[in-house]
Coordinates of N, CA and C in Angstrom, one line a residue:
X31 N 67.4 102.6 65.3 CA 66.4 102.7 66.5 C 65.4 103.1 65.0
X32 N 64.7 102.3 64.7 CA 62.7 102.9 64.1 C 62.6 103.8 64.9
X33 N 62.2 105.6 64.8 CA 61.2 106.3 65.0 C 60.1 106.1 64.8
X34 N 59.0 106.1 65.6 CA 58.0 105.7 65.5 C 56.7 106.7 65.2
X35 N 56.0 107.0 63.7 CA 55.6 108.2 63.2 C 55.3 108.9 64.2
X36 N 54.9 110.0 64.4 CA 54.0 111.2 65.8 C 52.3 111.0 64.8
X37 N 51.3 110.8 65.8 CA 50.4 110.9 65.1 C 49.8 111.7 65.5
X38 N 50.0 112.1 67.1 CA 49.1 113.5 67.9 C 50.2 114.4 68.8
X39 N 49.7 115.9 68.8 CA 50.8 116.2 69.8 C 49.9 116.2 71.2
X40 N 51.1 116.4 71.9 CA 50.8 115.9 73.1 C 49.9 116.8 74.0
X41 N 49.8 118.3 74.2 CA 48.7 119.4 74.3 C 47.5 118.5 74.1
X42 N 47.6 118.6 72.7 CA 45.7 118.2 72.6 C 45.5 116.6 72.9
X43 N 46.2 116.1 73.3 CA 45.6 114.8 73.7 C 45.1 115.5 75.2
X44 N 46.0 116.1 76.2 CA 46.2 116.2 77.7 C 44.6 117.4 77.6
X45 N 44.1 118.1 77.2 CA 43.3 119.0 77.0 C 42.1 118.5 76.3
X46 N 41.8 117.4 75.7 CA 40.4 116.5 75.3 C 39.9 115.9 76.3
X47 N 42.0 114.9 77.3 CA 41.7 114.1 78.3 C 40.8 114.7 79.5
X48 N 40.9 116.2 79.6 CA 41.0 117.1 80.8 C 39.5 116.9 80.9
X49 N 38.6 117.5 79.2 CA 37.5 117.6 79.7 C 37.0 116.3 79.9
X50 N 37.4 115.3 79.1 CA 36.3 114.0 79.2 C 36.2 113.8 81.3
X51 N 37.8 113.5 81.6 CA 37.8 113.5 82.8 C 36.8 114.8 83.5
X52 N 36.6 115.7 83.9 CA 35.8 116.7 83.9 C 34.2 116.3 83.9
X53 N 34.1 115.8 82.8 CA 32.8 115.5 82.6 C 32.5 113.7 83.4
X54 N 33.4 112.8 83.8 CA 33.2 112.0 84.4 C 33.5 112.5 86.1
X55 N 34.1 113.2 86.3 CA 33.7 113.9 87.5 C 33.6 113.1 89.0
X56 N 32.9 112.4 89.6 CA 33.3 111.8 90.9 C 33.8 110.3 90.5
X57 N 34.0 109.7 89.6 CA 34.4 108.2 88.9 C 35.5 108.1 89.3
X58 N 36.4 107.2 90.9 CA 37.2 107.1 90.8 C 37.8 106.2 90.2
X59 N 39.6 106.1 90.8 CA 40.1 104.7 90.0 C 40.9 104.9 88.4
X60 N 41.0 105.2 88.1 CA 41.7 106.0 86.1 C 42.6 106.6 86.6
X61 N 43.4 105.8 85.7 CA 45.2 105.8 85.7 C 44.5 106.7 83.8
X62 N 45.4 107.6 83.5 CA 45.6 108.3 82.3 C 46.3 108.3 81.5
X63 N 46.6 108.0 80.4 CA 47.5 107.6 79.3 C 47.2 108.4 78.3
X64 N 48.5 109.2 77.5 CA 48.9 109.7 76.1 C 50.1 109.5 75.3
X65 N 49.3 109.0 74.5 CA 50.1 108.5 73.5 C 49.9 109.1 72.0
X66 N 51.2 109.4 71.5 CA 51.5 110.7 70.6 C 51.6 109.7 69.7
X67 N 51.7 108.2 69.2 CA 52.3 107.5 68.6 C 51.1 106.2 68.4
X68 N 50.2 106.3 69.0 CA 49.2 105.2 68.7 C 48.0 105.6 68.5
X69 N 47.0 105.4 67.5 CA 46.1 105.8 67.1 C 45.0 106.3 67.8
X70 N 44.7 105.2 69.1 CA 43.8 105.7 70.3 C 45.0 106.9 71.1
X71 N 44.7 108.2 71.2 CA 45.7 108.9 71.9 C 46.0 108.5 73.5
X72 N 44.3 108.8 73.8 CA 44.0 109.1 75.1 C 43.8 107.6 75.4
X73 N 44.2 106.9 76.8 CA 43.9 105.4 76.8 C 43.8 105.9 78.6
X74 N 42.2 105.2 78.8 CA 42.0 105.5 80.6 C 42.1 103.9 80.7
X75 N 42.6 103.6 81.8 CA 43.1 102.4 82.7 C 42.2 102.1 83.9
X76 N 41.2 101.7 84.1 CA 40.8 101.5 85.2 C 41.8 100.2 86.5
X77 N 42.2 101.1 87.7 CA 43.1 100.6 88.4 C 42.8 101.0 89.8
X78 N 41.0 99.9 90.3 CA 41.0 100.3 91.4 C 41.6 99.0 92.3
X79 N 42.2 98.2 91.9 CA 42.6 96.9 92.6 C 42.1 95.9 92.4
X80 N 40.6 96.1 92.1 CA 39.7 94.7 92.2 C 39.3 94.9 90.5
X81 N 39.4 93.6 90.5 CA 38.6 92.9 88.7 C 37.6 93.3 88.2
X82 N 37.3 93.3 87.1 CA 35.9 94.1 86.5 C 35.0 93.0 87.2
X83 N 33.5 93.3 87.2 CA 32.8 92.6 87.3 C 31.9 93.3 86.9
X84 N 30.2 92.4 86.8 CA 28.8 92.7 86.3 C 28.3 93.6 86.9
X85 N 28.8 94.5 87.9 CA 28.5 95.5 89.1 C 29.0 96.9 88.3
X86 N 28.3 98.1 87.8 CA 28.1 99.2 87.1 C 29.4 99.6 88.2
X87 N 30.7 99.6 87.5 CA 32.0 100.8 87.9 C 33.0 101.6 87.3
X88 N 33.4 101.6 87.3 CA 34.5 103.0 86.1 C 34.3 102.6 84.8
X89 N 34.0 101.8 84.4 CA 34.2 101.6 82.9 C 33.2 101.4 82.4
X90 N 32.4 101.1 83.0 CA 30.8 101.3 82.7 C 30.3 102.9 82.4
X91 N 31.1 103.9 83.3 CA 30.5 105.3 83.3 C 31.3 105.5 81.4
X92 N 32.3 105.2 81.6 CA 33.4 105.8 80.1 C 32.2 105.2 79.1
X93 N 32.0 104.3 79.0 CA 31.2 103.5 78.1 C 30.0 104.3 77.5
X94 N 29.2 105.0 79.0 CA 28.0 105.5 78.8 C 28.6 107.0 78.2
X95 N 29.6 107.9 78.2 CA 29.8 108.6 78.0 C 30.3 108.9 76.8
X96 N 30.9 107.8 76.6 CA 31.5 107.8 75.2 C 30.4 107.1 74.0
X97 N 29.1 106.9 74.8 CA 28.1 105.7 73.7 C 28.6 104.7 72.9
X98 N 29.7 103.8 73.6 CA 30.5 102.5 72.7 C 30.1 101.3 74.0
X99 N 29.7 100.0 73.4 CA 29.4 99.5 74.1 C 30.7 98.5 74.5
X100 N 30.7 97.9 76.0 CA 32.0 96.8 76.7 C 32.5 95.6 75.8
X101 N 33.5 95.4 75.1 CA 33.5 94.3 74.8 C 34.2 92.9 75.6
X102 N 34.7 92.4 75.7 CA 35.2 91.4 76.9 C 36.0 90.4 76.0
X103 N 37.1 90.0 76.4 CA 38.3 89.7 75.6 C 38.9 88.7 77.1
X104 N 39.2 87.3 77.0 CA 39.4 86.7 78.3 C 40.1 85.7 77.8
X105 N 41.0 85.0 78.4 CA 42.4 84.2 78.0 C 41.9 83.2 79.6
X106 N 42.7 81.8 79.4 CA 42.0 80.9 80.6 C 42.0 81.2 82.0
X107 N 43.8 82.7 82.5 CA 43.3 82.9 83.8 C 43.4 84.7 83.6
X108 N 43.0 85.2 82.8 CA 43.1 87.3 82.8 C 42.5 87.5 81.4
X109 N 41.7 88.2 81.7 CA 41.3 89.2 80.5 C 40.7 90.7 80.9
X110 N 40.1 91.4 79.7 CA 39.7 92.4 80.2 C 38.7 92.9 79.1
X111 N 37.6 93.8 80.2 CA 37.2 94.4 79.3 C 37.2 95.7 78.6
X112 N 36.7 96.5 77.3 CA 37.4 97.3 77.2 C 36.4 97.9 76.1
X113 N 36.6 99.4 75.9 CA 35.7 100.6 75.7 C 36.6 101.3 74.7
X114 N 35.7 101.5 73.2 CA 36.3 102.5 71.8 C 35.4 103.4 71.5
X115 N 36.0 104.5 71.6 CA 35.2 105.5 71.1 C 35.9 106.9 71.0
X116 N 35.2 107.9 70.6 CA 36.1 109.2 70.6 C 35.2 110.0 71.5
X117 N 36.0 111.4 72.3 CA 35.4 112.4 72.6 C 35.7 113.8 72.1
X118 N 34.6 114.1 71.7 CA 35.5 115.5 70.5 C 35.9 114.7 68.8
X119 N 37.1 115.2 68.9 CA 37.3 114.3 67.7 C 38.9 113.4 68.3
X120 N 38.7 113.4 69.5 CA 40.1 112.6 69.8 C 39.4 110.9 70.6
X121 N 40.2 110.2 69.4 CA 40.1 108.7 69.8 C 40.8 108.2 71.5
X122 N 39.6 107.4 72.1 CA 39.8 107.0 73.8 C 39.6 105.6 73.4
X123 N 40.4 105.0 74.4 CA 40.8 103.4 74.3 C 40.3 103.4 76.4
X124 N 39.6 102.6 76.9 CA 39.7 102.2 78.0 C 39.1 101.0 78.6
X125 N 40.1 100.8 79.7 CA 40.3 99.1 80.2 C 39.7 99.0 81.2
X126 N 39.7 97.4 81.7 CA 39.7 97.3 83.2 C 39.8 96.1 83.0
X127 N 41.0 94.9 83.8 CA 41.4 94.1 83.6 C 40.4 92.6 84.4
X128 N 40.2 91.7 84.0 CA 39.5 90.8 84.8 C 40.7 90.0 85.6
X129 N 40.3 89.1 86.7 CA 41.1 88.4 87.1 C 39.7 87.8 88.2
X130 N 41.0 86.2 88.6 CA 40.1 85.2 89.6 C 39.9 86.1 90.9
X131 N 40.9 87.2 91.0 CA 41.0 87.1 92.5 C 41.5 88.8 92.4
X132 N 41.5 89.7 93.9 CA 41.9 90.8 93.7 C 43.3 91.4 93.0
X133 N 43.8 92.2 92.2 CA 45.0 92.2 92.0 C 46.2 92.7 92.4
X134 N 47.3 92.6 92.0 CA 48.2 92.9 93.0 C 48.9 94.1 92.0
X135 N 48.2 95.0 92.5 CA 48.9 96.6 92.5 C 48.3 97.6 93.3
X136 N 49.1 98.7 93.1 CA 48.6 100.0 93.9 C 47.6 101.1 93.5
X137 N 45.9 100.9 93.9 CA 44.3 101.1 93.2 C 45.3 102.8 93.2
X138 N 44.4 103.3 91.5 CA 44.3 104.7 92.1 C 43.1 105.1 92.9
X139 N 42.8 106.0 93.7 CA 41.8 106.4 94.6 C 40.8 107.8 94.1
X140 N 41.8 108.6 93.3 CA 41.1 110.0 93.2 C 40.2 109.7 92.0
X141 N 39.3 110.9 92.5 CA 38.0 111.3 91.9 C 38.8 111.3 90.4
X142 N 38.1 111.6 89.1 CA 38.4 111.6 87.7 C 38.5 113.4 87.7
X143 N 37.9 114.3 88.2 CA 38.1 115.4 89.1 C 39.6 116.2 88.8
X144 N 39.8 115.6 89.7 CA 41.3 115.4 90.6 C 42.2 114.8 89.6
X145 N 41.9 113.9 88.9 CA 43.3 113.8 87.7 C 42.9 114.7 86.4
X146 N 41.8 115.2 86.3 CA 41.7 116.6 85.1 C 42.6 117.6 85.6
X147 N 42.4 117.9 87.3 CA 42.8 119.1 87.4 C 44.6 118.8 86.9
X148 N 44.6 117.9 87.9 CA 46.8 117.3 87.0 C 47.1 117.7 86.0
X149 N 46.2 117.0 84.9 CA 46.4 116.8 83.4 C 46.4 118.5 83.0
X150 N 45.7 118.9 83.3 CA 45.4 120.4 82.9 C 46.9 121.1 83.3
X151 N 47.1 120.8 84.7 CA 48.5 121.4 85.2 C 49.5 121.6 84.0
X152 N 49.9 120.5 83.7 CA 50.7 119.8 82.9 C 50.9 120.5 81.0
X153 N 50.0 120.8 80.7 CA 49.7 121.4 79.6 C 50.5 122.9 79.2
X154 N 51.2 123.1 79.5 CA 52.0 124.6 79.4 C 53.4 123.2 79.6
X155 N 53.9 122.6 80.2 CA 54.9 121.9 80.2 C 54.9 121.0 79.4
X156 N 53.9 120.6 78.7 CA 53.8 119.4 77.5 C 53.8 120.2 76.0
X157 N 53.9 121.8 76.2 CA 54.2 122.8 75.1 C 55.9 122.9 74.8
X158 N 56.3 122.3 75.4 CA 57.9 122.7 75.2 C 58.2 122.0 74.8
X159 N 59.9 121.9 73.9 CA 60.4 121.3 73.2 C 60.3 119.6 73.4
X160 N 61.1 119.6 74.4 CA 61.3 118.3 75.0 C 60.0 116.8 74.5
X161 N 58.7 117.7 73.6 CA 57.9 116.3 74.3 C 58.1 116.0 72.8
X162 N 59.1 116.8 71.6 CA 59.6 115.8 70.7 C 59.7 114.4 70.2
X163 N 60.4 114.6 71.7 CA 60.8 112.7 72.6 C 59.8 111.7 73.4
X164 N 59.0 113.0 73.3 CA 58.2 111.9 74.3 C 57.0 110.8 73.5
X165 N 56.6 109.5 74.1 CA 55.9 108.7 73.9 C 54.9 108.6 74.0
X166 N 54.8 109.0 75.5 CA 53.1 108.7 76.4 C 53.8 109.2 77.6
X167 N 53.0 109.8 78.2 CA 53.2 110.2 79.5 C 51.5 109.9 80.0
X168 N 52.0 109.5 81.6 CA 51.0 109.1 82.2 C 50.5 109.6 83.5
X169 N 49.2 109.5 83.8 CA 48.9 111.1 85.1 C 47.8 110.0 85.9
X170 N 48.7 109.2 87.0 CA 47.4 108.5 87.5 C 48.1 108.4 89.4
X171 N 47.4 108.0 90.5 CA 48.1 108.3 91.7 C 48.4 106.5 92.5
X172 N 49.1 106.4 93.4 CA 49.5 105.6 93.8 C 48.5 105.3 95.8
X173 N 47.4 104.7 95.4 CA 46.9 105.1 97.3 C 46.8 106.2 97.6
X174 N 46.8 107.4 96.6 CA 46.4 109.0 97.1 C 48.1 109.7 96.8
X175 N 48.8 109.1 96.1 CA 49.9 110.3 96.0 C 49.9 110.0 94.8
X176 N 49.9 111.3 93.6 CA 49.5 111.8 92.6 C 51.3 111.6 92.1
X177 N 51.4 110.7 90.5 CA 52.1 110.3 90.1 C 52.1 111.3 88.3
X178 N 53.3 111.1 88.2 CA 53.3 110.9 86.1 C 54.5 110.6 86.2
X179 N 54.4 109.4 84.2 CA 55.1 108.6 84.4 C 55.1 109.1 82.9
X180 N 56.5 109.9 82.2 CA 56.9 109.9 81.2 C 58.1 108.8 80.2
X181 N 57.2 108.5 79.4 CA 58.4 107.2 78.4 C 58.8 107.8 77.2
X182 N 59.8 108.1 76.9 CA 60.9 108.7 76.2 C 61.1 107.8 75.3
X183 N 61.7 108.8 73.4 CA 61.5 107.6 72.6 C 63.7 107.5 72.8
X184 N 64.0 108.3 73.5 CA 65.6 108.4 73.4 C 66.1 108.7 75.0
X185 N 66.8 108.0 75.4 CA 67.6 108.1 76.8 C 68.2 109.8 76.7
X186 N 68.7 110.2 75.3 CA 69.6 111.4 75.5 C 68.8 112.7 76.2
X187 N 67.6 112.6 76.1 CA 66.5 113.7 76.4 C 66.3 113.7 78.5
X188 N 66.6 112.5 78.7 CA 65.5 112.6 80.2 C 66.0 114.0 80.6
X189 N 67.6 114.0 81.0 CA 67.8 115.3 81.8 C 66.9 116.5 81.7
X190 N 66.9 117.2 79.9 CA 65.8 118.0 79.5 C 64.5 117.7 79.9
X191 N 64.3 116.8 80.1 CA 62.5 116.4 80.1 C 62.3 117.0 81.7
X192 N 62.9 116.4 82.9 CA 62.9 116.2 84.2 C 63.1 118.0 84.4
X193 N 63.7 118.5 83.8 CA 64.7 119.9 83.6 C 63.2 120.9 83.6
X194 N 62.9 120.5 82.2 CA 61.6 121.4 82.2 C 60.6 121.5 83.3
X195 N 60.0 120.0 83.1 CA 59.3 120.0 84.1 C 59.4 121.1 85.7
X196 N 60.6 120.8 85.8 CA 60.9 121.2 87.3 C 60.8 123.3 87.2
X197 N 61.3 123.2 86.0 CA 61.4 125.0 85.8 C 59.5 125.5 85.6
X198 N 58.6 124.1 85.0 CA 57.0 124.8 84.8 C 56.8 124.4 86.0
X199 N 56.9 123.8 87.0 CA 55.8 123.8 88.3 C 56.3 123.8 89.8
X200 N 57.7 124.0 89.9 CA 58.4 124.2 90.9 C 59.8 123.8 91.3
X201 N 60.7 123.9 92.4 CA 61.8 123.4 93.1 C 61.8 122.4 93.4
X202 N 63.2 121.4 93.2 CA 63.2 120.1 93.2 C 63.6 119.4 94.7
X203 N 62.8 118.9 94.8 CA 63.3 118.4 96.2 C 64.1 116.9 96.3
X204 N 64.0 116.5 95.5 CA 65.3 115.3 95.4 C 65.0 114.4 93.7
X205 N 66.1 114.5 93.3 CA 66.2 113.9 92.2 C 67.3 112.3 92.3
X206 N 66.8 111.6 91.5 CA 67.7 110.0 91.5 C 67.6 109.7 89.7
X207 N 68.6 109.5 89.1 CA 68.8 109.2 87.9 C 69.6 107.9 88.1
X208 N 69.6 107.2 87.0 CA 70.2 105.8 86.7 C 70.2 105.2 85.3
X209 N 71.2 104.6 85.2 CA 70.5 103.8 83.9 C 71.2 102.2 84.2
X210 N 70.7 101.0 83.5 CA 71.2 99.9 83.9 C 71.7 99.1 82.3
X211 N 71.6 98.4 81.7 CA 71.1 97.7 80.7 C 70.5 97.8 79.6
X212 N 69.1 98.2 80.1 CA 68.5 98.1 79.4 C 67.2 99.6 79.6
X213 N 67.2 100.1 80.8 CA 66.2 101.1 80.2 C 67.2 102.2 81.8
X214 N 67.0 104.0 81.6 CA 67.9 104.7 81.8 C 66.5 105.6 82.9
X215 N 66.5 106.0 84.2 CA 65.8 106.3 84.9 C 65.7 107.2 85.2
X216 N 65.0 109.0 85.5 CA 65.3 109.6 86.4 C 63.9 110.0 86.9
X217 N 63.8 110.5 87.6 CA 62.5 111.2 88.9 C 62.6 112.3 89.9
X218 N 61.9 113.1 89.9 CA 61.9 114.0 91.0 C 60.3 114.3 91.6
X219 N 61.0 114.8 92.5 CA 59.5 115.0 93.8 C 59.0 116.5 93.9
X220 N 58.1 117.0 93.3 CA 57.5 118.5 93.3 C 57.0 118.4 94.6
X221 N 57.1 119.8 94.9 CA 56.4 120.4 95.8 C 54.5 120.5 95.9
X222 N 54.0 119.8 94.9 CA 53.0 119.3 95.8 C 52.8 118.1 96.5
X223 N 53.8 117.0 96.2 CA 53.9 116.3 96.7 C 54.1 115.2 94.9
X224 N 53.7 115.1 94.1 CA 53.6 114.2 92.6 C 55.0 114.3 92.6
X225 N 55.0 112.8 92.5 CA 56.3 112.0 91.9 C 56.5 112.1 90.7
X226 N 57.6 112.5 89.8 CA 57.8 112.5 88.6 C 58.8 111.3 87.9
X227 N 58.5 110.3 87.1 CA 59.3 109.8 86.7 C 59.4 109.8 84.7
X228 N 60.6 109.8 84.5 CA 60.9 109.7 83.2 C 61.5 108.2 82.8
X229 N 61.3 107.7 82.1 CA 62.4 106.5 81.6 C 62.4 106.1 80.1
X230 N 63.6 105.7 79.3 CA 63.8 105.5 78.2 C 64.3 103.8 78.0
X231 N 64.0 103.4 76.6 CA 64.9 102.2 76.7 C 66.5 102.7 76.0
X232 N 67.4 101.8 76.4 CA 68.2 102.4 75.9 C 69.3 101.3 74.8
X233 N 69.6 101.5 74.2 CA 69.7 100.7 73.2 C 71.0 99.6 73.5
X234 N 71.3 99.0 72.8 CA 71.5 97.4 73.2 C 73.1 97.5 72.4

């Protein structure tokens, strides 16, 4: 398996995104993604459970903050509106799906300021050695339940990542780890109610 070149350090992405999310404040419905191997390291996905409309919404707020225009792409059944810009020296991409009806997803409901608080809490964890195996980290909520999802380059580091998080944030309440033919999974529930999952594609 070819290793993807690392373009960003995870703590730097988390720090930049926390500042942007603080600026967005009360804007709700955002899933924050941090990608160490993509040119646009911070990616914000609007997950309100509703499709993009012409009314002023989260993507419009992001576009105004980044001073960047909204671009529209659409296929016959679905498309998306998206924004590309920079926050400080960090490249940011944000998008919101189109659809002809409400989307079948668990919406993100927390304001950007709360997402920022949880992103900042992960910075010490992201400074540990395990992050050399992290391709992306996603911080979001599902109907108000805080979640973190880590995508790893190798399943070999799955246990180390979960152990590092537990050491950094609190004791384990439950753990579930499994492997199938394609993906290895592990998860923990932290004392503050955050559900953390880690996954990696397994070699075939």
